[in-house]
Short mmCIF file of C-alpha atoms in Angstrom, two decimals:
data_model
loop_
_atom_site.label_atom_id
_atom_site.label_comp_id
_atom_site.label_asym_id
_atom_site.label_seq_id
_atom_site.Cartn_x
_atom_site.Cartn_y
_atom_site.Cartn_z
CA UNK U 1 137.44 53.67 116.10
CA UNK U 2 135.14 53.51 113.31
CA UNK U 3 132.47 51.27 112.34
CA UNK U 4 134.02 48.46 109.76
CA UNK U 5 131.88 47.14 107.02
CA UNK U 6 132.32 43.96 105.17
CA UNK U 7 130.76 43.88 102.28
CA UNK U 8 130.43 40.56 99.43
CA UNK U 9 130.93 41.84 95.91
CA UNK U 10 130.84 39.54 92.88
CA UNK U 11 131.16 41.14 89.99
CA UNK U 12 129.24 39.24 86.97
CA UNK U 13 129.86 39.14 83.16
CA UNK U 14 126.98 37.87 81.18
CA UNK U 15 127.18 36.78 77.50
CA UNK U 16 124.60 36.47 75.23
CA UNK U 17 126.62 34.43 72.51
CA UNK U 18 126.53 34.82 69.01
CA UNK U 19 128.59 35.01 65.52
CA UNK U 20 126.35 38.18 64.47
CA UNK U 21 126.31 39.43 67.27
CA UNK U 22 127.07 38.75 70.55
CA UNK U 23 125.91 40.99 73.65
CA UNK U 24 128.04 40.93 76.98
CA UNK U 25 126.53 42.49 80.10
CA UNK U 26 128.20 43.81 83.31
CA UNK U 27 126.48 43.78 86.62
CA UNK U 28 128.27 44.19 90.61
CA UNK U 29 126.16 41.85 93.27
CA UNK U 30 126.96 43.72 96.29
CA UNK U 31 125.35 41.63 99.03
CA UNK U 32 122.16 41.24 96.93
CA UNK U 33 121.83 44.35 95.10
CA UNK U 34 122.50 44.44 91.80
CA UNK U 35 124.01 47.52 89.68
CA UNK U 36 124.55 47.99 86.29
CA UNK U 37 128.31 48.75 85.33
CA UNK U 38 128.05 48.27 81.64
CA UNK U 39 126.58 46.48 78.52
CA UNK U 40 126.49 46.44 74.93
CA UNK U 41 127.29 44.22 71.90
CA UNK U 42 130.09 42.79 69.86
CA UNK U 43 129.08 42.91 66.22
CA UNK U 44 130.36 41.41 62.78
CA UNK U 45 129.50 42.40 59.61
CA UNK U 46 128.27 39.64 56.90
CA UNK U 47 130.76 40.72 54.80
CA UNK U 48 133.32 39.36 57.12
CA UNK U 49 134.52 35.65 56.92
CA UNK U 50 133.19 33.44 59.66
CA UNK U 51 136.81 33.16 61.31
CA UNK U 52 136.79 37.05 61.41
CA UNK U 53 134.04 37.13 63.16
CA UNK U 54 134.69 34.81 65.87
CA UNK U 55 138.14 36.73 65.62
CA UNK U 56 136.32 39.92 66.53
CA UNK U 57 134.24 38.49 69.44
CA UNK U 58 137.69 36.96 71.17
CA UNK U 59 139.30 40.60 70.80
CA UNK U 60 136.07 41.96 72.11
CA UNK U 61 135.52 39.40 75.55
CA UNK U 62 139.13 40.40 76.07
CA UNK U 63 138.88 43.87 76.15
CA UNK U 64 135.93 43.36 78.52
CA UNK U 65 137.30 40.95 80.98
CA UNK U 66 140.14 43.34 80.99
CA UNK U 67 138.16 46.38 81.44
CA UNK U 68 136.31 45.53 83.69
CA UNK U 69 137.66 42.25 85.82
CA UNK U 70 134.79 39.91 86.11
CA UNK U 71 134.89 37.09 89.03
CA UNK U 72 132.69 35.56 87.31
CA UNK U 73 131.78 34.31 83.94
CA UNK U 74 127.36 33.65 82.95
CA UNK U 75 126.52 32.64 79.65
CA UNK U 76 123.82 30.68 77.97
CA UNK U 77 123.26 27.23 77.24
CA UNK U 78 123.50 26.18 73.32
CA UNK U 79 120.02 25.39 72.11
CA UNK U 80 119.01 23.52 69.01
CA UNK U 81 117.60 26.74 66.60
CA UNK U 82 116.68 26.83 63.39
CA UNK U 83 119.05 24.49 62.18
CA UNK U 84 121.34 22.42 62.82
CA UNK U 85 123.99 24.78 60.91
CA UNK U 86 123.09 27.33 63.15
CA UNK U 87 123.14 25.66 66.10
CA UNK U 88 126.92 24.77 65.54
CA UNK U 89 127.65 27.85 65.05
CA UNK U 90 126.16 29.59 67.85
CA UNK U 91 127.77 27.06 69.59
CA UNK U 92 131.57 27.84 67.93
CA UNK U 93 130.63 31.24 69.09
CA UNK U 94 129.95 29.79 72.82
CA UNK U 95 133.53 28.57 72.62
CA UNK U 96 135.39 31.65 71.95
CA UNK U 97 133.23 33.13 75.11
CA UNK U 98 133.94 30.10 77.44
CA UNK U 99 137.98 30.35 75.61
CA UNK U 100 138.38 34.17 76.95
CA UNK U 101 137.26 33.16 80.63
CA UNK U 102 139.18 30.29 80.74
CA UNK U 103 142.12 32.03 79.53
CA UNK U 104 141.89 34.89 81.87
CA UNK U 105 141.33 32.15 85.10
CA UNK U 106 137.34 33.64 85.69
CA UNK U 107 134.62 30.19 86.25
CA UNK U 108 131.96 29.94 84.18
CA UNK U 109 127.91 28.76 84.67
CA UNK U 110 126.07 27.89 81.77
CA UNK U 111 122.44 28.37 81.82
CA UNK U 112 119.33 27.36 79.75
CA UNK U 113 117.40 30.29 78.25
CA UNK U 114 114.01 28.80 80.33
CA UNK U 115 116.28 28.99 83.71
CA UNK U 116 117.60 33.14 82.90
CA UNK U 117 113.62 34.16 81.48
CA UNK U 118 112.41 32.26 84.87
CA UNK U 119 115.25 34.26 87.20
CA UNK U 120 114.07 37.45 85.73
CA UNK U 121 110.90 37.53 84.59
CA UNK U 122 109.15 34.45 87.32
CA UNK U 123 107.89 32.74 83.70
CA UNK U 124 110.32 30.35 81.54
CA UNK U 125 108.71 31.00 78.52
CA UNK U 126 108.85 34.79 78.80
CA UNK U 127 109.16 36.94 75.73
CA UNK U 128 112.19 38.74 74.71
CA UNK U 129 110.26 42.24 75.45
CA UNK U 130 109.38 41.10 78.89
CA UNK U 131 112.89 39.96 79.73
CA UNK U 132 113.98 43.51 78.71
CA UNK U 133 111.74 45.25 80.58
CA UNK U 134 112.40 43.58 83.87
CA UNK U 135 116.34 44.24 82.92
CA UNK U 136 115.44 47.69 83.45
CA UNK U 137 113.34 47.61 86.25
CA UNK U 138 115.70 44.88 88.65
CA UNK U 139 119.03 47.45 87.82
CA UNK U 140 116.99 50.43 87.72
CA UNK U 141 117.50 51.57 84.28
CA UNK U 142 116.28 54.78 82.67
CA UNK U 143 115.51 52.88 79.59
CA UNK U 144 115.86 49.44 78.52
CA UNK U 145 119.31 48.62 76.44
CA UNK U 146 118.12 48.65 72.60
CA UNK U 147 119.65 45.63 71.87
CA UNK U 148 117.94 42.06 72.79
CA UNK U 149 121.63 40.51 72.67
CA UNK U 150 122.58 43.43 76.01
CA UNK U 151 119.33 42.62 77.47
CA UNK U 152 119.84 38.95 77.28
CA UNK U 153 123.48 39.43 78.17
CA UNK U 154 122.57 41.33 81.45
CA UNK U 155 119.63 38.68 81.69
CA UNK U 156 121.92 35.68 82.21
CA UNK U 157 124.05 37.87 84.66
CA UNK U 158 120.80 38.78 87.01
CA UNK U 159 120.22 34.70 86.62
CA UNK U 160 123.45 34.02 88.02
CA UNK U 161 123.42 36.13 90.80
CA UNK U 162 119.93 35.13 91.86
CA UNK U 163 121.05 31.34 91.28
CA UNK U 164 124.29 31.64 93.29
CA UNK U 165 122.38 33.27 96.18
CA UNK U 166 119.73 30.02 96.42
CA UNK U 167 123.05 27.95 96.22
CA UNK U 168 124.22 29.68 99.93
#
C-alpha cells in the first residue's frame, strides 16, 4: 500500500474594496506555501450611477466566489481617507464584499492596511510599490499584477494566511 498524504489547503480570497474599482485576489495555502490561482479587478465606469457600481462589484464577488470556491474571505479594514464622503463610500463598497461572503456561507477577517503592508513587506508603513513587489516575489510571479487594487487584493490574502498560521 501506498504512502497517504494529508495535506491542509485553505483557499483565500482577498479584496481590495472599492466603488472605482475594486481588486479581488486568489491565493491556495497548502500547508504554508502559497500559490497564486488568480487576480484582477472589478471596475465601474464614472459614467455609471453609484448603485450601478456597487451593482457591478456584487455580480463580480459572485462570479468569483463561484469560480473559484474560497474557504475563506480577507479584506481590508475601512480607513478614514480623504474625506469623510469617501470614506463612506469605500465603506458601502466594503459591504457589498462582506454581503457576497456572507451570502455564500465563507468567514471573513478584516484587516488594517498597517497589519497586510507589515505581513508582506516586515514594515507597516510600506509603499504601495514595495507591497507589489513582494506580491511577486512571496507567489513567485513573473511580473507584478499592474494594478495596485490586485496587488493589494492578493496583499490582504498573503496577510491572512500568514496571520492564521501565528493563530495555530
Amino acid at each position: 500500500m501506498g504512502n497517504v498524504f494529508l495535506y491542509e489547503v485553505m483557499r483565500v480570497l482577498g479584496i481590495d474594496p472599492g466603488t472605482m474599482v475594486t481588486g479581488y485576489g486568489v491565493v491556495d495555502d497548502i500547508d504554508g506555501k502559497l500559490s497564486l490561482i488568480d487576480y484582477g479587478t472589478i471596475e465601474g465606469k464614472k459614467k455609471h450611477s453609484f448603485p450601478d457600481r456597487l451593482k457591478k462589484i456584487f455580480n463580480g464577488l459572485n462570479k468569483v466566489i463561484k469560480e473559484y470556491k474560497p474557504d475563506h474571505v480577507a479584506l481590508e479594514e475601512v480607513f478614514y481617507g480623504k474625506s469623510v464622503k469617501t470614506t463612506i463610500k469605500i465603506g458601502e463598497g466594503r459591504g457589498v464584499a462582506i454581503l457576497c461572503a456572507a451570502a455564500a456561507k465563507i468567514p471573513v477577517s478584516e484587516y488594517a492596511p498597517a497589519v497586510v503592508k507589515k505581513a508582506v513587506v516586515g514594515i507597516g508603513n510600506a509603499h504601495k510599490v514595495q507591497v507589489r513587489e513582494m506580491v511577486k516575489v512571496i507567489l513567485n510571479l513573473s511580473k507584478a499584477p499592474k494594478l495596485y487594487d490586485a496587488s493589494d487584493a492578493l496583499a490582504i490574502a498573503i496577510c491572512h494566511c500568514h496571520r492564521r498560521k501565528s493563530m495555530i
